Coordinates of C-alpha atoms in Angstrom, one line a residue:
X23 CA 0.0 0.2 0.3
X24 CA 1.4 4.0 -0.7
X25 CA 1.3 6.3 1.0
X26 CA -1.9 8.3 -0.8
X27 CA -4.4 4.7 -0.2
X28 CA -4.2 3.2 -3.8
X29 CA -3.8 -0.2 -3.7
X30 CA -0.4 -0.7 -6.2
X31 CA 0.1 -4.5 -7.6
X32 CA 4.0 -5.2 -5.7
X33 CA 7.0 -3.8 -7.9
X34 CA 7.7 -7.6 -8.4
X35 CA 4.3 -8.2 -9.5
X36 CA 4.3 -6.1 -12.4
X37 CA 8.1 -6.8 -13.7
X38 CA 7.1 -10.7 -13.9
X39 CA 3.9 -9.9 -16.2
X40 CA 5.9 -7.5 -18.1
X41 CA 8.4 -10.2 -19.0
X42 CA 6.5 -12.6 -19.4
X43 CA 5.3 -10.0 -22.1
X44 CA 8.2 -9.8 -24.0
X45 CA 9.2 -12.6 -23.7
X46 CA 6.0 -14.7 -24.9
X47 CA 7.4 -16.7 -28.2
X48 CA 4.5 -15.9 -30.3
X49 CA 4.8 -11.8 -30.9
X50 CA 6.3 -10.8 -33.0
X51 CA 8.4 -7.7 -32.0
X52 CA 10.5 -10.6 -30.1
X53 CA 11.1 -11.9 -32.7
X54 CA 12.0 -9.8 -35.2
X55 CA 14.1 -8.3 -32.2
X56 CA 16.0 -12.1 -32.4
X57 CA 16.7 -12.1 -35.7
X58 CA 18.1 -8.2 -36.2
X59 CA 21.2 -9.5 -33.0
X60 CA 21.6 -12.7 -34.1
X61 CA 22.1 -11.2 -37.6
X62 CA 24.7 -9.0 -37.1
X63 CA 27.0 -12.3 -38.2
X64 CA 28.9 -12.1 -34.6
X65 CA 28.6 -12.5 -31.3
X66 CA 29.0 -9.8 -28.4
X67 CA 32.6 -8.8 -26.9
X68 CA 30.5 -10.2 -24.5
X69 CA 27.4 -11.2 -21.8
X70 CA 28.4 -8.6 -19.2
X71 CA 27.4 -5.8 -21.5
X72 CA 23.9 -6.3 -22.2
X73 CA 23.1 -7.6 -18.4
X74 CA 24.0 -6.6 -15.3
X75 CA 23.7 -9.3 -11.9
X76 CA 20.3 -8.2 -10.6
X77 CA 22.1 -8.5 -6.8
X78 CA 23.9 -5.8 -7.5
X79 CA 22.8 -1.1 -7.6
X80 CA 24.6 0.3 -9.9
X81 CA 27.9 1.1 -8.5
X82 CA 28.6 -2.7 -8.7
X83 CA 28.0 -2.6 -4.2
X84 CA 25.5 -5.0 -3.3
X85 CA 21.5 -5.1 -3.2
X86 CA 21.4 -4.0 0.6
X87 CA 23.7 -1.0 0.4
X88 CA 21.2 0.4 -2.5
X89 CA 18.8 2.8 -1.3
X90 CA 15.2 2.2 -2.1
X91 CA 13.2 -0.7 -1.7
X92 CA 13.1 -1.6 -5.3
X93 CA 16.5 -3.4 -7.1
X94 CA 18.3 -0.9 -10.5
X95 CA 18.8 -2.4 -13.3
X96 CA 21.0 -0.8 -15.4
X97 CA 22.1 -2.0 -19.6
X98 CA 25.5 -0.4 -20.5
X99 CA 24.7 -0.8 -23.8
X100 CA 21.9 1.9 -23.1
X101 CA 19.4 -0.9 -25.3
X102 CA 15.7 0.4 -24.3
X103 CA 12.6 -1.0 -25.0
X104 CA 9.1 0.8 -26.9
X105 CA 9.6 3.2 -29.8
X106 CA 13.9 2.9 -29.2
X107 CA 14.0 -0.4 -30.1
X108 CA 15.2 -0.3 -33.9
X109 CA 18.1 2.0 -31.9
X110 CA 19.0 -0.4 -29.2
X111 CA 19.6 -2.8 -32.7
X112 CA 21.7 -0.6 -34.2
X113 CA 24.2 0.4 -31.1
X114 CA 24.6 -3.1 -30.2
X115 CA 26.0 -4.4 -33.8
X116 CA 28.3 -1.5 -34.3
X117 CA 29.5 -2.4 -30.8
X118 CA 29.7 -5.5 -31.8
X119 CA 31.9 -5.0 -35.8
X120 CA 34.0 -2.6 -34.1
X121 CA 36.1 -5.0 -31.3
X122 CA 38.2 -8.0 -33.2
X123 CA 38.6 -9.5 -29.3
X124 CA 40.1 -13.0 -28.3
X125 CA 37.5 -15.7 -29.0
X126 CA 36.9 -13.9 -32.8
X127 CA 41.2 -15.4 -33.4
X128 CA 40.6 -18.8 -31.3
X129 CA 37.8 -19.1 -33.3
X130 CA 39.8 -18.6 -37.3
X131 CA 42.8 -20.9 -35.6
X132 CA 39.5 -23.4 -34.8
X133 CA 38.1 -22.7 -38.4
X134 CA 41.6 -23.0 -39.2
X135 CA 42.6 -26.3 -37.8
X136 CA 39.5 -28.5 -38.9
X137 CA 41.0 -28.3 -41.9
X138 CA 45.1 -29.4 -41.3
X139 CA 44.8 -31.8 -44.4
X140 CA 44.7 -28.5 -46.7
X141 CA 47.2 -26.5 -45.3
X142 CA 49.5 -30.0 -45.5
X143 CA 48.2 -31.1 -48.9
X144 CA 48.0 -27.3 -50.8
X145 CA 52.0 -26.5 -49.4
X146 CA 53.0 -29.5 -51.2
X147 CA 50.9 -28.6 -54.5
X148 CA 53.1 -25.9 -54.6
X149 CA 56.4 -27.4 -54.0
X150 CA 55.8 -29.9 -56.9
X151 CA 53.9 -27.2 -58.9
X152 CA 57.3 -24.8 -58.9
X153 CA 59.7 -27.7 -59.5
X154 CA 58.0 -28.7 -62.4
X155 CA 57.6 -24.6 -63.7
X156 CA 61.8 -24.8 -63.4
X157 CA 62.0 -27.9 -65.3
X158 CA 59.4 -26.2 -68.4
X159 CA 61.7 -23.0 -67.7
X160 CA 64.5 -22.0 -69.5
X161 CA 67.4 -20.1 -66.8
X162 CA 68.1 -16.5 -67.8
X163 CA 71.8 -15.4 -67.2
X164 CA 73.3 -12.2 -67.3
X165 CA 76.4 -10.9 -69.6
X166 CA 77.6 -7.7 -68.7
X167 CA 79.5 -5.1 -70.6
X168 CA 80.8 -2.3 -68.5
X169 CA 82.3 1.2 -70.8
X170 CA 84.7 3.9 -69.5
X171 CA 84.5 7.4 -70.7
X172 CA 88.1 8.9 -70.2
X173 CA 89.1 12.5 -71.7
X174 CA 91.1 11.3 -75.7
X175 CA 93.7 12.8 -76.6
X176 CA 92.2 15.3 -78.6
X177 CA 91.3 16.7 -75.0
X178 CA 94.2 16.8 -73.8
X179 CA 96.7 20.7 -73.6
X180 CA 98.1 21.7 -76.7
X181 CA 102.0 21.0 -77.0
X182 CA 102.2 24.9 -77.0
X183 CA 101.9 24.9 -73.3
X184 CA 105.3 24.3 -71.2
X185 CA 104.9 22.8 -68.2
X186 CA 107.4 25.5 -67.0
X187 CA 105.7 28.2 -68.1
X188 CA 103.7 31.0 -66.2
X189 CA 100.6 29.3 -68.0
X190 CA 98.1 27.5 -66.4
X191 CA 96.4 24.3 -67.2
X192 CA 93.6 23.7 -66.5
X193 CA 92.1 20.4 -66.3
X194 CA 89.2 19.1 -68.2
X195 CA 86.0 17.5 -66.3
X196 CA 83.7 14.9 -67.7
X197 CA 80.4 16.6 -66.9
X198 CA 77.3 14.4 -66.5
X199 CA 76.0 15.3 -70.8
X200 CA 78.9 13.8 -71.7
X201 CA 78.0 10.7 -70.2
X202 CA 74.3 11.2 -70.4
X203 CA 74.4 11.2 -74.3
X204 CA 76.7 8.8 -74.6
X205 CA 73.7 6.3 -72.8
X206 CA 71.4 7.6 -75.9
X207 CA 73.5 6.5 -78.0
X208 CA 73.5 3.1 -76.8
X209 CA 69.7 3.8 -76.7
X210 CA 69.2 3.9 -80.0
X211 CA 66.6 1.3 -81.6
X212 CA 68.7 1.2 -84.8
X213 CA 71.4 -0.8 -83.1
X214 CA 69.6 -4.0 -81.9
X215 CA 67.6 -4.0 -85.4
X216 CA 71.7 -4.2 -86.8
X217 CA 72.6 -6.9 -84.9
X218 CA 69.6 -8.8 -85.3
X219 CA 69.8 -8.5 -89.2
X220 CA 73.3 -8.8 -89.1
X221 CA 72.6 -12.7 -87.2
X222 CA 69.7 -13.4 -88.5
X223 CA 66.5 -15.3 -87.6
X224 CA 68.0 -19.0 -87.0
X225 CA 70.2 -17.2 -84.5
X226 CA 67.5 -16.7 -82.5
X227 CA 65.2 -19.2 -82.7
X228 CA 67.1 -22.7 -83.3
X229 CA 66.8 -25.1 -81.0
X230 CA 68.8 -27.8 -79.9
X231 CA 67.3 -31.1 -80.5
X232 CA 65.5 -33.2 -77.7
X233 CA 67.4 -36.5 -77.6
X234 CA 66.7 -37.1 -73.0
X235 CA 62.9 -37.9 -72.6
X236 CA 63.1 -35.1 -70.3
X237 CA 64.3 -32.6 -72.9
X238 CA 61.3 -34.5 -75.1
X239 CA 58.6 -33.8 -72.7
X240 CA 60.3 -30.3 -72.3
X241 CA 60.6 -28.6 -75.8
X242 CA 56.5 -30.4 -76.2
X243 CA 55.2 -28.1 -73.9
X244 CA 57.6 -25.1 -75.0
X245 CA 55.8 -25.5 -78.8
X246 CA 52.2 -26.5 -76.5
X247 CA 52.8 -22.9 -75.0
X248 CA 54.3 -20.9 -77.9
X249 CA 51.8 -22.1 -80.4
X250 CA 49.0 -21.2 -78.0
X251 CA 50.6 -17.9 -77.7
X252 CA 50.9 -17.5 -80.8
X253 CA 46.8 -18.5 -81.7
X254 CA 46.4 -15.7 -79.0
X255 CA 48.4 -13.5 -80.2
X256 CA 46.1 -13.5 -84.3
X257 CA 43.8 -13.5 -82.8
X258 CA 44.8 -9.8 -81.8
X259 CA 46.1 -8.7 -84.1
X260 CA 42.9 -9.6 -86.2
X261 CA 40.3 -7.4 -83.9
X262 CA 43.0 -5.2 -84.0
X263 CA 44.2 -5.3 -79.9
X264 CA 48.3 -6.0 -81.2
X265 CA 50.0 -5.1 -84.2
X266 CA 51.6 -7.5 -87.2
X267 CA 55.2 -8.2 -85.7
X268 CA 57.5 -10.3 -87.8
X269 CA 59.2 -13.2 -85.9
X270 CA 62.5 -10.6 -86.5
X271 CA 60.9 -7.7 -84.7
X272 CA 59.7 -9.9 -81.5
X273 CA 63.6 -11.1 -80.8
X274 CA 64.3 -6.5 -81.4
X275 CA 61.9 -6.6 -79.1
X276 CA 62.3 -8.7 -76.6
X277 CA 66.3 -7.6 -77.5
X278 CA 65.2 -4.0 -75.8
X279 CA 63.7 -5.2 -73.3
X280 CA 66.2 -7.5 -72.3
X281 CA 69.1 -5.2 -72.3
X282 CA 69.6 -2.3 -69.8
X283 CA 71.8 0.0 -70.2
X284 CA 72.7 2.4 -66.8
X285 CA 75.5 5.1 -65.8
X286 CA 77.2 3.5 -62.6
X287 CA 76.1 6.3 -60.2
X288 CA 79.5 8.4 -58.5
X289 CA 81.2 7.2 -62.1
X290 CA 82.5 7.4 -65.8
X291 CA 81.4 3.8 -65.8
X292 CA 78.4 2.6 -68.0
X293 CA 77.2 -0.6 -67.4
X294 CA 75.1 -3.0 -70.0
X295 CA 74.0 -6.1 -68.7
X296 CA 71.7 -7.9 -70.9
X297 CA 69.5 -11.4 -69.3
X298 CA 69.9 -13.9 -71.8
X299 CA 68.9 -17.7 -72.4
X300 CA 72.3 -19.0 -73.2
X301 CA 74.8 -16.8 -72.0
X302 CA 77.5 -17.8 -74.6
X303 CA 74.5 -16.6 -77.2
X304 CA 74.1 -13.5 -75.2
X305 CA 78.2 -12.6 -75.4
X306 CA 78.2 -12.6 -79.1
X307 CA 75.3 -10.7 -78.6
X308 CA 76.3 -8.0 -76.6
X309 CA 79.2 -7.8 -78.2
X310 CA 78.1 -7.5 -82.2
X311 CA 75.9 -4.6 -80.4
X312 CA 78.9 -2.9 -79.0
X313 CA 80.4 -3.4 -82.7
X314 CA 77.9 -0.9 -83.8
X315 CA 77.7 1.7 -81.0
X316 CA 81.2 2.3 -81.1
X317 CA 80.3 2.3 -85.5
X318 CA 77.7 4.4 -84.7
X319 CA 79.1 6.5 -81.9
X320 CA 82.2 7.2 -85.4
X321 CA 79.9 8.1 -87.7
X322 CA 78.5 11.4 -85.4
X323 CA 82.1 12.2 -84.2
X324 CA 84.0 12.0 -87.4
X325 CA 82.4 14.0 -90.4
X326 CA 83.1 11.4 -93.3
X327 CA 81.2 13.7 -95.7
X328 CA 84.5 14.8 -97.7
X329 CA 86.0 11.1 -97.7
X330 CA 82.6 9.6 -98.9
X331 CA 82.5 12.4 -101.6
X332 CA 86.1 11.3 -102.7
X333 CA 85.2 8.1 -102.3
X334 CA 82.0 8.2 -104.8
X335 CA 83.9 10.4 -107.3
X336 CA 86.4 8.0 -107.0
X337 CA 85.0 5.0 -107.6
X338 CA 82.8 6.5 -110.8
X339 CA 85.7 7.1 -112.5
X340 CA 87.1 4.2 -111.9
X341 CA 84.2 2.8 -113.5
X342 CA 84.8 4.9 -116.3
X343 CA 88.6 4.7 -116.9
X344 CA 87.7 0.7 -116.8
X345 CA 84.8 0.5 -119.6
X346 CA 86.5 2.9 -122.4
X347 CA 90.1 1.2 -122.0
X348 CA 87.9 -1.6 -122.7
X349 CA 86.4 -0.2 -125.5
X350 CA 89.6 0.8 -126.5
X351 CA 91.1 -3.2 -126.6
X352 CA 88.2 -3.8 -128.3
X353 CA 88.2 -1.2 -131.2
X354 CA 92.0 -2.1 -132.1
X355 CA 90.7 -5.2 -131.8
X356 CA 88.2 -5.4 -134.2
X357 CA 90.3 -2.8 -137.0
X358 CA 93.9 -4.1 -136.0
X359 CA 94.8 -0.5 -135.8
X360 CA 97.3 -0.7 -132.8
X361 CA 99.4 1.7 -134.9
X362 CA 97.1 4.3 -136.6
X363 CA 99.1 6.5 -137.5
X364 CA 101.8 4.3 -139.5
X365 CA 99.9 2.5 -140.5
X366 CA 97.3 5.8 -142.5
X367 CA 100.8 6.8 -143.0
X368 CA 102.4 3.9 -145.2
X369 CA 98.8 3.2 -147.0
X370 CA 98.8 6.9 -148.1
X371 CA 102.4 5.5 -149.6
X372 CA 101.1 3.1 -150.9
X373 CA 98.1 5.0 -152.7
X374 CA 99.9 7.7 -153.8
X375 CA 102.6 4.6 -156.1
X376 CA 99.6 2.9 -156.9
X377 CA 98.3 6.0 -158.9
X378 CA 101.6 6.8 -160.3
X379 CA 101.2 3.2 -161.9
X380 CA 98.0 4.1 -162.5
X381 CA 98.4 6.6 -165.2
X382 CA 101.5 5.4 -166.4
X383 CA 99.6 2.2 -167.1
X384 CA 97.2 4.9 -169.1
X385 CA 99.6 6.3 -170.6
X386 CA 100.6 3.8 -172.0
X387 CA 96.9 2.4 -173.3
X388 CA 97.0 5.5 -174.5
X389 CA 99.6 5.3 -176.4
X390 CA 99.0 1.2 -177.8
X391 CA 95.6 2.5 -178.7
X392 CA 97.4 5.4 -181.1
X393 CA 100.3 3.1 -182.1
X394 CA 97.4 0.1 -183.9
X395 CA 95.9 3.1 -185.2
X396 CA 98.4 3.9 -187.4
X397 CA 99.4 0.2 -187.4
X398 CA 95.9 -0.5 -189.0
X399 CA 95.7 2.2 -191.6
X400 CA 99.6 0.9 -192.8
X401 CA 97.6 -2.5 -193.4
X402 CA 95.2 -1.4 -195.5
X403 CA 97.4 0.8 -197.4
X404 CA 99.5 -3.0 -197.9
X405 CA 99.5 -5.5 -200.5
X406 CA 98.7 -9.4 -198.9
X407 CA 101.2 -10.7 -201.6
X408 CA 104.2 -9.5 -203.8
X409 CA 106.6 -11.1 -205.9
X410 CA 109.8 -13.2 -205.0
X411 CA 112.1 -14.7 -207.1
X412 CA 113.7 -17.3 -204.5
X413 CA 112.1 -20.2 -203.9
X414 CA 112.7 -20.7 -199.9
X415 CA 113.5 -17.4 -198.5
X416 CA 113.8 -17.3 -194.2
X417 CA 111.0 -16.3 -192.1
X418 CA 110.3 -12.5 -191.5
X419 CA 107.4 -12.7 -188.9
X420 CA 109.4 -15.3 -186.8
X421 CA 112.7 -13.1 -187.6
X422 CA 110.2 -10.3 -187.0
X423 CA 109.1 -11.6 -183.1
X424 CA 112.1 -12.3 -182.3
X425 CA 113.2 -9.1 -182.2
X426 CA 110.7 -7.8 -180.9
X427 CA 111.4 -10.5 -178.1
X428 CA 114.9 -8.9 -177.6
X429 CA 113.3 -5.4 -176.9
X430 CA 110.8 -7.0 -174.3
X431 CA 113.4 -8.5 -173.0
X432 CA 115.3 -5.4 -173.0
X433 CA 112.7 -3.5 -171.3
X434 CA 112.0 -6.2 -168.5
X435 CA 115.6 -5.8 -167.9
X436 CA 115.2 -2.1 -167.7
X437 CA 111.8 -2.2 -165.6
X438 CA 113.1 -4.9 -163.1
X439 CA 116.1 -2.5 -162.8
X440 CA 113.7 0.1 -162.3
X441 CA 110.6 -0.9 -159.9
X442 CA 111.6 -3.8 -158.7
X443 CA 111.1 -7.9 -160.0
X444 CA 107.5 -7.6 -158.0
X445 CA 106.2 -3.8 -160.0
X446 CA 102.6 -4.5 -162.2
X447 CA 104.9 -3.7 -165.0
X448 CA 107.9 -6.4 -165.2
X449 CA 105.6 -8.9 -164.0
X450 CA 102.8 -7.5 -167.2
X451 CA 106.5 -8.4 -169.3
X452 CA 106.9 -11.8 -168.2
X453 CA 103.2 -12.2 -169.3
X454 CA 104.1 -11.0 -172.9
X455 CA 107.4 -12.5 -173.7
X456 CA 105.6 -15.8 -172.6
X457 CA 102.9 -15.1 -174.8
X458 CA 105.3 -14.1 -177.7
X459 CA 107.6 -16.7 -177.1
X460 CA 104.7 -19.6 -178.0
X461 CA 104.2 -17.5 -180.9
X462 CA 107.8 -17.7 -181.7
X463 CA 107.5 -21.9 -181.6
X464 CA 105.0 -21.4 -183.3
X465 CA 106.3 -20.0 -186.3
X466 CA 109.2 -22.5 -188.5
X467 CA 112.6 -21.3 -190.1
X468 CA 112.3 -20.5 -193.6
X469 CA 109.7 -21.0 -195.4
X470 CA 108.0 -21.9 -198.8
X471 CA 109.6 -18.5 -201.2
X472 CA 107.3 -18.1 -205.3
X473 CA 109.0 -17.0 -208.1
X474 CA 105.2 -15.6 -208.9
X475 CA 104.6 -13.5 -205.8
X476 CA 105.2 -14.1 -201.8
X477 CA 103.7 -12.2 -199.1
X478 CA 104.8 -8.5 -198.0
X479 CA 106.8 -8.3 -195.3
X480 CA 106.3 -5.2 -194.7
X481 CA 102.7 -6.1 -193.5
X482 CA 103.8 -9.5 -191.9
X483 CA 105.9 -6.3 -189.4
X484 CA 103.1 -4.6 -189.2
X485 CA 100.7 -7.5 -188.5
X486 CA 103.4 -8.2 -185.6
X487 CA 103.5 -5.2 -184.3
X488 CA 100.2 -4.8 -184.0
X489 CA 99.8 -8.5 -182.4
X490 CA 102.6 -7.3 -180.0
X491 CA 100.3 -3.9 -179.1
X492 CA 97.5 -6.1 -178.5
X493 CA 98.8 -7.8 -176.0
X494 CA 100.7 -4.4 -174.2
X495 CA 96.7 -3.6 -175.1
X496 CA 95.5 -6.1 -173.1
X497 CA 97.9 -6.3 -170.6
X498 CA 98.3 -2.9 -169.5
X499 CA 94.0 -2.6 -169.5
X500 CA 94.5 -5.9 -167.2
X501 CA 97.2 -3.9 -164.8
X502 CA 94.7 -0.8 -164.3
X503 CA 92.1 -2.7 -163.0
X504 CA 94.4 -4.3 -161.2
X505 CA 95.4 -1.5 -160.0
X506 CA 92.2 0.6 -159.3
X507 CA 91.0 -2.1 -157.2
X508 CA 93.7 -2.0 -155.5
X509 CA 93.9 1.9 -155.3
X510 CA 89.7 1.5 -153.7
X511 CA 90.7 -1.2 -151.6
X512 CA 93.0 1.4 -150.0
X513 CA 90.5 4.2 -149.6
X514 CA 88.6 1.9 -148.5
X515 CA 90.6 1.4 -145.5
X516 CA 92.2 4.7 -145.9
X517 CA 88.7 6.0 -144.6
X518 CA 88.1 3.5 -141.6
X519 CA 91.6 4.2 -140.6
X520 CA 90.9 8.1 -140.3
X521 CA 87.5 7.7 -138.2
X522 CA 88.9 4.5 -136.2
X523 CA 92.0 6.9 -136.2
X524 CA 89.0 9.8 -135.1
X525 CA 87.7 7.5 -132.6
X526 CA 90.5 6.7 -131.2
X527 CA 91.7 9.5 -130.8
X528 CA 88.6 10.7 -128.9
X529 CA 89.1 7.7 -126.2
X530 CA 92.4 8.0 -125.7
X531 CA 91.6 12.2 -125.1
X532 CA 88.6 10.9 -122.8
X533 CA 91.2 7.9 -120.4
X534 CA 94.1 10.7 -120.2
X535 CA 91.2 13.5 -118.8
X536 CA 90.0 9.5 -116.7
X537 CA 93.5 8.8 -115.7
X538 CA 94.2 12.1 -115.0
X539 CA 90.9 13.0 -112.8
X540 CA 92.2 9.1 -111.3
X541 CA 95.2 10.6 -109.9
X542 CA 93.7 13.8 -108.0
X543 CA 90.4 11.7 -106.8
X544 CA 93.2 8.9 -104.8
X545 CA 95.1 11.8 -103.5
X546 CA 92.2 13.8 -102.4
X547 CA 91.0 10.5 -100.9
X548 CA 94.1 9.3 -100.0
X549 CA 95.0 12.9 -97.6
X550 CA 91.2 12.5 -96.5
X551 CA 91.7 9.2 -95.2
X552 CA 94.8 9.8 -93.0
X553 CA 93.6 13.2 -91.7
X554 CA 90.6 11.1 -91.1
X555 CA 92.3 7.7 -89.3
X556 CA 94.1 10.6 -87.8
X557 CA 90.9 12.1 -86.4
X558 CA 89.8 8.3 -85.3
X559 CA 93.1 7.5 -83.8
X560 CA 92.5 10.8 -80.9
X561 CA 88.6 10.7 -80.4
X562 CA 89.3 7.4 -78.0
X563 CA 87.7 8.6 -74.6
X564 CA 85.0 5.0 -74.3
X565 CA 87.1 1.9 -73.7
X566 CA 85.7 -0.8 -72.3
X567 CA 86.9 -2.1 -69.6
X568 CA 85.6 -5.5 -69.1
X569 CA 84.3 -7.4 -72.5
X570 CA 80.7 -9.0 -72.4
X571 CA 80.1 -11.8 -69.9
X572 CA 78.3 -14.3 -68.9
X573 CA 77.9 -15.0 -65.7
X574 CA 77.8 -18.5 -64.3
X575 CA 74.8 -19.4 -62.7
X576 CA 71.8 -18.3 -63.9
X577 CA 70.7 -15.5 -62.5
X578 CA 66.7 -15.9 -63.4
X579 CA 64.7 -18.0 -61.5
X580 CA 66.5 -18.8 -58.2
X581 CA 66.0 -22.2 -57.1
X582 CA 65.6 -21.8 -53.8
X583 CA 63.7 -18.7 -53.6
X584 CA 60.9 -19.4 -56.2
X585 CA 60.4 -23.0 -54.2
X586 CA 60.1 -20.7 -50.8
X587 CA 57.7 -18.4 -53.0
X588 CA 55.5 -21.0 -54.3
X589 CA 56.0 -22.5 -50.6
X590 CA 54.1 -19.2 -49.0
X591 CA 51.5 -18.5 -52.0
X592 CA 50.8 -21.8 -51.9
X593 CA 50.2 -21.6 -47.9
X594 CA 49.0 -18.3 -48.3
X595 CA 46.3 -19.6 -50.2
X596 CA 44.1 -22.3 -48.8
X597 CA 44.4 -20.4 -45.5
X598 CA 42.7 -17.6 -47.4
X599 CA 40.4 -20.3 -48.8
X600 CA 39.3 -21.8 -45.3
X601 CA 38.0 -18.4 -43.6
X602 CA 36.1 -17.7 -46.7
X603 CA 34.4 -20.5 -46.9
X604 CA 34.2 -20.4 -42.8
X605 CA 32.7 -16.8 -42.8
X606 CA 30.9 -17.6 -45.5
X607 CA 28.9 -19.7 -43.0
X608 CA 25.9 -19.4 -40.3
X609 CA 27.1 -18.3 -37.1
X610 CA 23.4 -18.7 -35.4
X611 CA 23.1 -22.2 -35.0
X612 CA 20.3 -22.0 -32.4
X613 CA 18.3 -21.3 -29.7
X614 CA 21.6 -20.9 -27.4
X615 CA 22.5 -18.8 -28.8
X616 CA 19.7 -16.0 -29.0
X617 CA 18.8 -16.7 -25.7
X618 CA 23.2 -15.2 -25.2
X619 CA 22.2 -12.4 -27.2
X620 CA 18.1 -11.7 -26.0
X621 CA 17.7 -13.7 -23.5
X622 CA 14.8 -13.1 -21.6
X623 CA 17.4 -12.1 -18.4
X624 CA 18.6 -10.1 -20.6
X625 CA 15.0 -8.1 -21.3
X626 CA 13.8 -7.8 -18.3
X627 CA 16.6 -6.3 -16.6
X628 CA 16.7 -3.6 -19.0
X629 CA 13.6 -2.5 -19.2
X630 CA 13.7 -2.3 -15.7
X631 CA 16.0 -0.3 -15.0
X632 CA 14.9 2.1 -17.8
X633 CA 12.0 2.8 -15.9
X634 CA 13.0 2.7 -12.7
X635 CA 15.8 6.0 -14.2
X636 CA 12.2 7.4 -15.2

């Protein structure tokens, strides 16, 4: 009973009724509250955070020491009932998700322990896969070389500077720009392309034949992987994602990617490193790269345009000179004009002699024709027969022929002395003598003489003279024809000689001009070559201090490290999979878990504490 006289039910009864209403299984709000709290996915940090012991007060002291008849209840998480139910659940969820408590770590370790077989099998599988990868993958060796930049003789002090003089020689120092310029020259893509094109495609793609079973398996795996990559690349090329490259272009890109050119800090050294599967082949590639670099460097620092000009001009002059000499020799051979001036002089002299003989023969023909005309006129006036008193007499015709023979012999001797035995006149006289001798042999020594008449000896003499004149005329005309043919041949030869002589003269002038040009260009080229060699000898500020040398052991992959990485990665992957699978499992499995979260005692204490504070 209260002080105002009203009868109220005891406080314990009211609390029990409210507790029964709150924990009624048929109440939807109670079930929803339990569902929301259990959906947080984890337990609250501690059951003590949601409930307090009813035998203690707010300060934690026993209830008997607290003033008042009713026991005080409190909820440290500030849970309340009625309109603030959703806010209470959200506060509990935030508290449970922000704190990582030891039970959570133990639960993770418990999940890993329950799947310990996977933690044992996964590293073994990872190590085996790593070993297989190491067996299939080719090792990579590092081939290194070093260059040092120093000042050559072109940067030294001149000889006119005396050490004993007062002039100070300032020492030269290498700037960073000098080394950077050399590094940029080495990074020229044309150098790698030059090396790859010199070595050829077979040098990079050729492989030794597989002998053992392991080598055959390894080769089959590599071929399969290569074919797969080629198929994928061809598809990407067709759809336009990758450019179409030849095999040499891909080698060039690979060499450019594995070739490292770096300037060693705080030094004058440039270090080159090439990662290559074969150390000996890598040494060859890097050596050729250095040769191409030095050649490129000479082209940059040495101006050879003047030398190249004289070299090209000298080559052109040599080609023209060889062609002119060949044409000159061919013309001499075809025209048999080895001494054209002497041959032309002899031909002119022979033509003059033949012309003189021709004029003489024509004069003889004219004389003989006039003589024949006179003989014919005299014969026409003479009688054929004249009276004779002797019965026989000497053959006058034969005597006349003999006289004519003597006359021809005298002419032959005179002509032989004058013109020689091989002259045309001598040949003609010999023919006449032979013909006359035949006629003398045909005539008898004596002829019959009639008293009544006889042949006119004068007529016979004239007939003989006419015969001789006719013979002379025929021989002379034959001689004239021969002389005319010879003169025509000589004229043709002279015309050919004149033409050939003019051509040979032009060719000889060209030869003389070309020989002079060759001599001038040869001298100029030799001077420029000597100057270029002197300049190249002076330009010596880059030296190779370490030739290309391949490593003894492969740089990649490192077997112990790779196996350790495979072991750790497989263990981490297995642990991650186990924890993810465990996290995806539901955490609230029965009513006991719900009771621990939102049991009747917890809710009753929370409600009582809230009303007491009012």
